[in-house]
Structure formats: C-alpha cells, structure tokens
Amino acid sequence: MLLRAFIPLGVFAAIGLVLWSGIGKNPQLLPSALLGKPAPAFAAKALHAPETEITSASLLGKPYLLNVFGSWCVSCRVEHPLLMEVERRGEITLVGLNWNDTREDATRWLAQFGDPYSQIIFDADGRIAIDFGVTGAPESFVISAEGRVLHKFVGPLTEDDIENKVKPLLAGQAL
Amino acid sequence: MNPLRKRRLILISALVLGVGAATALALTALNENVNHFYSPSEVAAGKIAHGRTFRLGGVVLEGSPRREESTLKAHFVVTDRFANLPVEFEGILPDLFREGQSVIAVGMLNASGVFAAEEVLAKHDENYMPAEVKEAIDKGKARREAGAPEGAQP
Amino acid sequence: MMPELGQIALILALLLAIVQATVPLIGAHWRQPALMAVARPAAYGQFVFVLFAYGILTEAFVAQDFSIAYVAQNSNLALPWHYRFSAVWGAHEGSLLLWVLILSGWTVALAALSSRLPERFMARALAVLGIISIGFLAFTVLTSNPFERHVPPLADGNDLNPLLQDFGLIVHPPMLYMGYVGFAVAFAFAVAALIEGRVDRQWVRWSRPWTNVAWAFLTIGIALGSWWAYYELGWGGWWFWDPVENASFMPWLVGAALIHSQAVTEKRGTFAAWTLLLAICAFSLSLLGTFLVRSGVLTSVHAFASDPTRGIFILVFLVIVTGGALTLYAIRAPKLAAAPPVSLYSRESLLLLNNILLVTACAMVLIGTLYPLVAEALGWGKISVGPPYFGLMFFVLMAPLVWLIPFGPLTRWKGDSLPAVFLSLRTALALAALAAALVWIVERELPLKAVIGVCAGIWVIFGTLAFLLRRMRNAAPGRMLTAEMVGMSLAHIGVGIFVVGVVVTESLNVERDVRMQAGDMVEVAGYQVTLREVVRQDGPNFIADEGVFEIRQDGELMSTQHPQKRRYLRGQVMTEAALDAGFFADFYIAMGEPIGTGGAWAIRLYYKPMIRWVWLGALLMMAGGLVSATERRLRQTIVEREVVQSAPEQMPDALPERA
C-alpha cells in the first residue's frame, strides 16, 4: 500500500526525463558546431552587383558580423533599425547574407527599410545558409579576422547583444 | 478463503487482465500508426521498405512544382540539397507551400520510385524549418564531408 | 515611463507572491493567526499590481506605443481598435501575463469567498497558490518580459498574423486559461489537505463549484479552438490530435474524472485518495500543456515561438510543483482512512469505473503525444504518431463509458440490483433502438458502427431523461430537481448529442477536391454546386480571388457562397472558406489554387452532416458544469447528521424504494 502511493511520482519522473531530453535537441541550445572553427568557405554573387563575386577569402583580414536576413522575414524587421544604428555608428562591419529570397524582393526591401550592410551575399540556392547551419532568420554570426566563427545569435539582435557580446568579442580583434 | 478476499482477488485479477489487454492494444495501435521521417538522401540510400507509409521532409526544389492541366495532380521535387525525390500529389496544396520552403509529405514510394503523397504539410511559420528537416540536411552534409558516396548528388 | 512602471509592478507582485507563499505556511505550522492572516491581503495586493501591469500593456496596445518590442511585434498602425485589446494575448509574453492575471483573479476570489473555511487550511491553500504565482511571475519577469523597450523606437509595427484577427481565436485562449487556472484551486486544496494529513468533506463540498466552473471553461475553450480550426483553417477538420490540442484535452479528461470523484468524496467521504490525486494531476497536466506549447519540444501546427531557456524554466517549475505535490501524496495518502467496502454493483463502483476509464484515456493520449520524444531520446529515429492511434484508443475506452452513463444516476450508493436498474431503463433503451432503426432507414448509407454509435448517443439522452422523469415523479414537490441534478443531466445529454454528432459526421462526411472553371457543375452528396465565376476583390490589406458558387438541391437554389483566396500585402496567402451552416449539416467550399491559365481552379468541397452537434454537445456540457455550480447545498456547512454513517435515504439525492 505504501509503495503503491509512489507510483504517480514514478510516472511523473519518467515523463520529466522524456521532456528534459526533448529540450536538449533544440538547435538553439546546442552550441553551434561551428563555434571556434573556421567559417564555411563560400563563393557567391553579390546582391546589388550580380557580376561581382564575394568569397569568404575576400572577407578575411577584418572581423565582421554576418547577418542572415530575407525580405519575407518578419522578425528581421524588428532588428533592422538596430542594424541601421550600428552602421551609422560605424563600429562594426555588417555583411548581409540574403537567404531564400529573390533579388527584386530583397532590393526593394532594402530600399524601403534601409541598407546597413557593407556587402551583401546573395545565397541563390540556400547552400551557404545550410553550411552555416541556419534554420531560420534572422541569425547572425560574429566572424573573426582569420575567418573563425566566434559566436552565433539566433533571433533578432538586441542592443544588449551588440554592446555586451559582439563588441567585446571584436575588441579582441583588430578592427 | 473468505468471500471478501475472494472478491478482492477476482477484482484484482480482472484489473490486471484489463490493464494487460489495454497495454497490448495500445502498443499494437501505436506501432501501426507510427510514421517514420526520412530525407531524400535516406530514401535514395534505399533505407525504406516498399509499401510502408512514411514522412518525407525537405525543401521544395525551386522550379519543380507543376500541375497537370486537366486533372488535380501536382508534381514537385523534394530536396535536402544533396538528393532529390520526385513527388506526386492529387489534391490541393496548402497555402504555405512554396518553392524553397520546407515541406513534409506523408505517403509512400510507388513502383516507379516516385513518392505518392497522401498528405502535404506546410503549415508552419515562414521562418520555421522543422527540426527534423534541419537535422536531415545536416546529416547529409556530414556524410558528404566524410566522403560517403551513397545518396550524394552534388 | 509607463512600461517601466509595469515592470516594477510585476516585480512588486512577485515579492508579494513570495510573501503569500511563505508567511501563511509558517503561520499554519506554528499556529500563529497573525502570520496566517497575511495570506489574504498579500493575494489582494498581488492582484492590484498584476492588474496594473496588464492595464499598462493593454493601454500600450490601444495607444499603439511601438517603443515596446512586444507591441511592435504584434500590432501595427492599421490594426482596428477592437483587435488591439485581444492582440495583447496574441503571443507568448502577453498571453503569459494574461495567465498570471487570471491566476491572481481566481486567488482573490478564493480569498474573498472562503471566510467560512478553517483558517489553517485556507492559509495553506492560499500559500500553495502563492507558490504557483511565484513560478509564473518569475518566469514572466526573468524570461518573458512584455515591457521590453525597442531601441530605437519603431514608427510602425509588424502586422499581426491575419489568422489571429478573428473572434474564435480571440476568445479561445482566455477561456482555456480560465480552465487551467481554475484547476489550480482544486490543486491548492489537495496540497493543503495533504499537508494537514486529512480530507475534510467540508472543503471538498466547498471546492466543487470551483472545479465545475473551471471544467466548464475548459470545455468551451476546447470547443472554440475546434470550431475555429474548422471554419478558419480551410481543411474542414475539427480535431487533429495535434500535440497542442492534446495538451488541452488531457486536463479536460482528468478534470471530468475529478468532478465525479469530488462528488463521491463530498457525499460519501470515500474516494479521498482519488480526489487528491486527480486534483494534482489535472493542474499538473495544465502546466504540462503550457510546457509543450511554449518550449518548442514538439513540432506542431500552432506552437508558440520556441525557446529552450523557457522550456527549461517551465520544466523545473513543473518538477517542483508536481513533483512536490506527488511526493507529499506518496507520503501522506496512505494515512487517509480506508474506504468501507461496497457492493460490486453500486454507484461507487460505477464512478470508480468512470474514473479509471477517463484516466486511462488521458494516459493513452499522453503516451501518443510524448512517444515521438521517447523515440528520439532512445535513438529510434524521428517519428510521429498518426491520428488513427488516438481515434482507436479513445473509442475503445469511451464506448463502454458512454453506454454506462444512464446507469449512474439511477444506481444507489453502497449497493443496488443491476437487473432492477436495467428494468427501469428498459423504455429508454427501447426508444433508443427504435430511433436508431429509424435513422438507419432514413440514411441507408450509415455503416453499422455508426448506427450503434447513434443508438448509444440517443440512449444516453433518453436514459438521462428517464432519470429526470423518475425524480420528478417520486420526490417531494419543491425538492424535485436540484441544480446539481439539472447540471448533471444537461452535461450528460450534451455527451449524447456530441456522440451522435461525431459518429454521423465521421461516417457520412464527403470531401472532394475537384477542378472547376466558370460554368462547371459538380455533384456532392445530392447537392449540385455550380461555379458561376471567379472575381477579383480588394480588401483593406489584401487582394482576393473570390469564387461565386451556387448550391442547388433538386434544381432549387439553396444558397450562394463566396469563398476567397486572399493574398495579404505581407505575402501571406490565406483561404477564407465559405460555410453554409445548418443545424443538420454544413456545406463548405474552399478555393484551393489556380490551375493553368484558363481560369480553372482547384476547389475543395465538403459536405459535413451533423457537425454542429459536436459543438452543441460541448456547449451543453459547459452549461451543465455551470448550472451544477449554482447548487445551493454546496454552499451550506455540513451539519452533524449528514455524516457518512447515516442511512442513504437521508442523502438529498437518494432514490426512494423501488416499487
């Protein structure tokens, strides 16, 4: 009789374990497999100048924030004013990765909301996003001057992210 | 054994039998209705027995959707960026179905190697790629990098 | 300035919740009236601050203050003013604040109306509610602050998902939360009783209306969700066994068992352990539902934004609250008095069977919902559980339950004669069989399984009427029908109507996807549907293709329908289905997609007989729950002579000797 009363607790413990295991699978919780490793190599056309090619090699030498965005992405609009402000202050280099988009839509979107990027890579077939492990937009990667991934942000960037995470990381790098 | 004891015993036996039967029924029903999830690469690698219903996940290959003129049949290709699998579906595609967006189709492979879908799901938020699809794509990438030839079609 | 005040208000509420959770518990332990008396004022104060914070958030939406990130993400300048109120709970942070507000409101109501209950017990119960409040307030303040500013301030916000600008979806969450939170009261009482080490029939009697009302709200909340999915999502379905749907259905099943168990404990003093355990489980399942929806653990049609930090927080909270309560149960429950033996056929045994079947059904749903997680954890791959599993299990368990419903009210406590009860129901059974036969004659296409189902539903209705008739004939005038009996009957009849609706619509519904262009006619279920033309319609923030359809029966025009396919400015595409709703059937037309260039469209046509009975049944169940909560007897203090040992005849709802 006494032991029988512990059955509900036992069942709950089992359920709790199952749920706990479920959280661990979320890609946001696991550190990006890329952290500390060299960023995936890429070569793609620029958004504004389709004949120009941007390669990961061409971006070496200076750290930058790679921001994944799309004209269809609602949350990107939330962080966009912040990115404009960051560009205005001139402390951080922003490189855009236009994902899952068409040239017309993206260009129109940037014309409407502003273009904070020093360069924009047009990811035509989504390969670059896959290589970076992108599952949604917006996502941002802090890339060092040597081309290593220092940090990955999932979701809209906040002022706090810029001040307390991006800047200190980049401070350890030559700007 | 006194009558009360006897009644208790009958009750408990009935309960145990009932629970046993219920559990057996539950497990059978569960196993018959479980749908596994596979990516096009896994299908190409021949992982699935024919005649089994499963869920196919990936991204709609750009330029692939087309409809037959006189019927309601739709054809499109699902890709995980490493392997492609043609799909045919009779019916109306969901509103969020779009080229380049993630999709999950439920159905089985037919004799000609085409995936005959009974159901096409694209109900998620535009920005959302189901964890399963993402993982499948990651696995495909890892396999390619490891040099495995199976299912890899650059 | 105001949003910051809102944040401060929430922090103050949290502090008061901490006081409410700790001081009265200490006071109850050391029997210090002064400390115990802190509970009520703390609850009132907490409510004031939470209401203030909620008011500020609402005001921010109404005044369209886009400097607040949450407001910017969930509304914009074009949002009509009446939707601004409901936009508050359109996403995670705001809906959580609504949860907190409702929890606080119920706590205040409990505090205000419980003056006749023992002080020590109430102090503990309010403290438990305080612990729950701490969890939710801390969660809000630490991880889901709705007042976070957006820097720099935006001039306009994002638009709401057009799916969310709709009556059904607006009312659905508050109703659900009223249900979830309402179960917290039963939970608090159960834990307080376990701490005390005994179950006092007085508080069980007193808590019954609260539980009934909570269950009623949950019923209507689920029904609204189902109805909304039906008319808005364009798929014609009304229940998908989706994890989020299951998350609300599980507490409902356990809540139904709890209502019955509380009735037994209140009237007979038995089933105490069941009542406590069910109370703990009902609320725990509500918390689990919150976890499943907000943690992104399960892929679902309509999960909120997923965030693992939030998932961890809720899980830890769940472990503390539920784990703590169940541990207390394991230690204290065996000490509760054992139940006196009853006959094999008695109202007690019928209600015991009722509890077992409902709890088992809940367990089946839980297993099916969590199975994908288990499979993944154990490396069996990524799977999903198809609806047929749920449908089969549910049917197997609920069919015996439904058939037994009419027996319950007519069976006496402690022991009765099954043949005698059956005899008193023979007219009802005969009528039900007759009605089923008539239905089958009229509708030849009904499969045998459905005919039996219809018979079962009608049997429940007639069986309940048989009870009412007997009651009115035999009881003394003026004491014929109590609110409790009326409520019970309404709810049971609701079950019968629900069963008839489900069985008929699932067997006879017709779904057809067809290709149509202007001038085409399609025949569905005896109706002739003609597409006249497809025209262009412009809305405030969308462009639509509208189909003009005429529905005829035997050549006579029944109605003209205008389904639309809308393309919103944001790029989202949505289907506005056209519904020809009727008491006995719905005709449903949805625009699929354009085919080719000749103006042809893929059209979805549904014929859904008796679908409205599904929600009518739910409505009656809700009404039953509310009516039985008004029962005057439950507000009376238990007097000595109503103790368990007295003969059954003295119980108010006892049946007189059978002729």
Short mmCIF file of N, CA and C in Angstrom, two decimals, chain A residues 1-2 4-6 8-9 11-12 15-16 18-23 25-26 28-29 72 74-75 77-82 85 156 158-159, chain C residues 73 150-152 154 158 277 288 291-292 295 297 306-308 311-312 315 318-319 322-323 326-327 329-330 334 366 370 373-374 376-377 570:
data_model
loop_
_atom_site.label_atom_id
_atom_site.label_comp_id
_atom_site.label_asym_id
_atom_site.label_seq_id
_atom_site.Cartn_x
_atom_site.Cartn_y
_atom_site.Cartn_z
N MET A 1 0.84 -1.20 0.00
CA MET A 1 0.00 0.00 0.00
C MET A 1 0.87 1.25 0.00
N LEU A 2 1.88 1.19 0.80
CA LEU A 2 2.75 2.36 0.92
C LEU A 2 3.48 2.61 -0.40
N ARG A 4 2.65 1.61 -3.35
CA ARG A 4 1.73 1.90 -4.46
C ARG A 4 1.53 3.40 -4.61
N ALA A 5 1.59 4.10 -3.46
CA ALA A 5 1.35 5.54 -3.50
C ALA A 5 2.46 6.29 -4.21
N PHE A 6 3.63 5.61 -4.40
CA PHE A 6 4.72 6.30 -5.08
C PHE A 6 4.66 6.15 -6.59
N PRO A 8 2.45 7.27 -8.87
CA PRO A 8 2.26 8.52 -9.63
C PRO A 8 3.55 9.33 -9.72
N LEU A 9 4.29 9.38 -8.61
CA LEU A 9 5.54 10.13 -8.62
C LEU A 9 6.53 9.51 -9.60
N VAL A 11 5.81 7.74 -12.27
CA VAL A 11 5.37 8.04 -13.64
C VAL A 11 5.77 9.45 -14.03
N PHE A 12 5.57 10.37 -13.12
CA PHE A 12 5.91 11.76 -13.40
C PHE A 12 7.40 11.92 -13.65
N ILE A 15 8.13 10.89 -17.14
CA ILE A 15 7.69 11.92 -18.07
C ILE A 15 8.67 13.09 -18.07
N GLY A 16 9.09 13.48 -16.86
CA GLY A 16 10.03 14.59 -16.74
C GLY A 16 11.31 14.32 -17.51
N VAL A 18 11.69 12.35 -20.11
CA VAL A 18 11.40 12.42 -21.53
C VAL A 18 11.37 13.87 -22.01
N LEU A 19 10.72 14.72 -21.24
CA LEU A 19 10.62 16.12 -21.62
C LEU A 19 11.98 16.79 -21.60
N TRP A 20 12.76 16.45 -20.60
CA TRP A 20 14.09 17.03 -20.49
C TRP A 20 14.92 16.68 -21.72
N SER A 21 14.82 15.43 -22.15
CA SER A 21 15.59 15.02 -23.32
C SER A 21 15.13 15.78 -24.55
N GLY A 22 13.86 16.14 -24.58
CA GLY A 22 13.32 16.85 -25.72
C GLY A 22 13.90 18.24 -25.87
N ILE A 23 14.16 18.88 -24.72
CA ILE A 23 14.71 20.23 -24.81
C ILE A 23 16.09 20.19 -25.41
N LYS A 25 17.37 18.67 -27.62
CA LYS A 25 17.52 18.50 -29.06
C LYS A 25 17.39 19.81 -29.82
N ASN A 26 16.97 20.82 -29.15
CA ASN A 26 16.71 22.07 -29.86
C ASN A 26 18.00 22.67 -30.38
N GLN A 28 18.87 25.55 -30.92
CA GLN A 28 19.31 26.79 -30.30
C GLN A 28 20.15 26.54 -29.06
N LEU A 29 19.85 25.45 -28.38
CA LEU A 29 20.55 25.22 -27.12
C LEU A 29 21.94 24.67 -27.37
N TRP A 72 11.15 38.38 -46.67
CA TRP A 72 9.95 37.70 -46.19
C TRP A 72 9.95 37.57 -44.67
N VAL A 74 9.74 38.38 -40.99
CA VAL A 74 9.07 39.39 -40.17
C VAL A 74 9.96 39.86 -39.03
N SER A 75 10.63 38.92 -38.36
CA SER A 75 11.45 39.31 -37.21
C SER A 75 12.66 40.13 -37.64
N ARG A 77 12.68 42.58 -39.51
CA ARG A 77 12.30 44.00 -39.47
C ARG A 77 12.43 44.55 -38.06
N VAL A 78 12.28 43.65 -37.08
CA VAL A 78 12.38 44.09 -35.69
C VAL A 78 13.80 44.53 -35.37
N GLU A 79 14.80 43.79 -35.91
CA GLU A 79 16.18 44.12 -35.55
C GLU A 79 16.78 45.13 -36.54
N HIS A 80 16.08 45.35 -37.65
CA HIS A 80 16.68 46.16 -38.71
C HIS A 80 17.06 47.58 -38.27
N PRO A 81 16.18 48.29 -37.56
CA PRO A 81 16.58 49.64 -37.11
C PRO A 81 17.85 49.62 -36.27
N LEU A 82 18.01 48.56 -35.48
CA LEU A 82 19.22 48.46 -34.69
C LEU A 82 20.44 48.33 -35.60
N GLU A 85 21.38 51.57 -37.01
CA GLU A 85 22.05 52.37 -36.00
C GLU A 85 23.51 51.94 -35.86
N PRO A 156 16.25 38.01 -33.47
CA PRO A 156 16.63 39.41 -33.66
C PRO A 156 17.70 39.85 -32.67
N THR A 158 19.65 42.34 -30.21
CA THR A 158 19.23 43.43 -29.34
C THR A 158 20.43 44.32 -29.04
N GLU A 159 20.14 45.49 -28.51
CA GLU A 159 21.18 46.43 -28.12
C GLU A 159 22.16 45.74 -27.16
N GLN C 73 5.86 43.90 -32.28
CA GLN C 73 5.85 42.60 -32.95
C GLN C 73 4.45 42.09 -33.20
N HIS C 150 11.98 48.73 -27.30
CA HIS C 150 12.66 48.52 -28.57
C HIS C 150 13.47 49.77 -28.86
N VAL C 151 14.77 49.61 -28.93
CA VAL C 151 15.61 50.78 -29.16
C VAL C 151 16.30 50.64 -30.52
N PRO C 152 16.21 51.57 -31.42
CA PRO C 152 15.41 52.80 -31.29
C PRO C 152 13.93 52.54 -31.55
N LEU C 154 10.24 52.18 -32.93
CA LEU C 154 9.75 51.99 -34.29
C LEU C 154 8.58 52.91 -34.56
N ASN C 158 5.06 45.36 -36.85
CA ASN C 158 4.73 44.30 -37.79
C ASN C 158 3.24 44.05 -37.71
N LEU C 277 -5.43 12.86 -5.80
CA LEU C 277 -4.54 12.57 -6.91
C LEU C 277 -5.03 13.22 -8.19
N LEU C 288 1.76 21.07 -17.80
CA LEU C 288 2.44 20.33 -18.85
C LEU C 288 2.03 20.88 -20.21
N PHE C 291 3.97 23.84 -20.95
CA PHE C 291 5.32 23.46 -21.33
C PHE C 291 5.38 23.03 -22.80
N LEU C 292 4.48 22.16 -23.18
CA LEU C 292 4.52 21.62 -24.53
C LEU C 292 4.35 22.72 -25.57
N SER C 295 7.69 25.43 -25.39
CA SER C 295 9.10 25.07 -25.33
C SER C 295 9.64 24.61 -26.66
N VAL C 297 9.34 21.82 -27.99
CA VAL C 297 9.79 20.44 -27.92
C VAL C 297 9.10 19.57 -28.96
N SER C 306 9.40 29.08 -30.08
CA SER C 306 10.05 28.13 -29.19
C SER C 306 11.34 28.70 -28.64
N ASP C 307 11.63 28.44 -27.41
CA ASP C 307 12.82 28.94 -26.77
C ASP C 307 13.21 27.95 -25.69
N PRO C 308 14.40 27.36 -25.80
CA PRO C 308 14.75 26.31 -24.84
C PRO C 308 14.93 26.82 -23.43
N GLY C 311 11.72 26.68 -21.99
CA GLY C 311 11.34 25.29 -21.77
C GLY C 311 11.93 24.75 -20.49
N ILE C 312 13.19 25.06 -20.24
CA ILE C 312 13.85 24.57 -19.03
C ILE C 312 13.19 25.15 -17.80
N LEU C 315 9.93 23.47 -17.14
CA LEU C 315 10.13 22.10 -16.72
C LEU C 315 10.56 22.04 -15.25
N LEU C 318 7.63 22.77 -13.18
CA LEU C 318 6.76 21.61 -13.17
C LEU C 318 7.27 20.56 -12.18
N VAL C 319 8.58 20.34 -12.21
CA VAL C 319 9.15 19.34 -11.31
C VAL C 319 8.91 19.73 -9.86
N THR C 322 4.66 19.80 -9.34
CA THR C 322 4.03 18.48 -9.43
C THR C 322 4.81 17.44 -8.65
N GLY C 323 6.13 17.48 -8.80
CA GLY C 323 6.95 16.53 -8.06
C GLY C 323 6.73 16.67 -6.55
N LEU C 326 3.22 15.34 -5.65
CA LEU C 326 3.13 13.88 -5.72
C LEU C 326 3.93 13.21 -4.61
N THR C 327 5.05 13.83 -4.24
CA THR C 327 5.83 13.28 -3.13
C THR C 327 5.01 13.35 -1.84
N TYR C 329 1.88 13.42 -1.69
CA TYR C 329 0.82 12.43 -1.83
C TYR C 329 1.32 11.04 -1.44
N ALA C 330 2.50 10.70 -1.95
CA ALA C 330 3.04 9.36 -1.68
C ALA C 330 3.23 9.14 -0.19
N PRO C 334 -1.45 7.28 2.08
CA PRO C 334 -1.78 6.01 2.72
C PRO C 334 -2.38 6.18 4.11
N LEU C 366 -1.56 10.87 -23.58
CA LEU C 366 -0.23 11.32 -23.15
C LEU C 366 0.86 10.48 -23.82
N LEU C 370 3.70 11.98 -26.31
CA LEU C 370 5.10 12.01 -25.92
C LEU C 370 5.94 10.95 -26.63
N LEU C 373 8.97 11.93 -28.61
CA LEU C 373 10.10 12.35 -27.79
C LEU C 373 10.88 11.15 -27.26
N VAL C 374 10.13 10.15 -26.79
CA VAL C 374 10.77 8.94 -26.27
C VAL C 374 11.60 8.28 -27.36
N GLU C 376 12.90 9.54 -29.95
CA GLU C 376 14.09 10.30 -30.30
C GLU C 376 15.17 10.13 -29.24
N ALA C 377 14.73 10.18 -27.97
CA ALA C 377 15.69 10.05 -26.88
C ALA C 377 16.38 8.69 -26.91
N ARG C 570 1.70 41.39 -46.96
CA ARG C 570 2.95 40.83 -46.46
C ARG C 570 3.38 39.62 -47.27
#
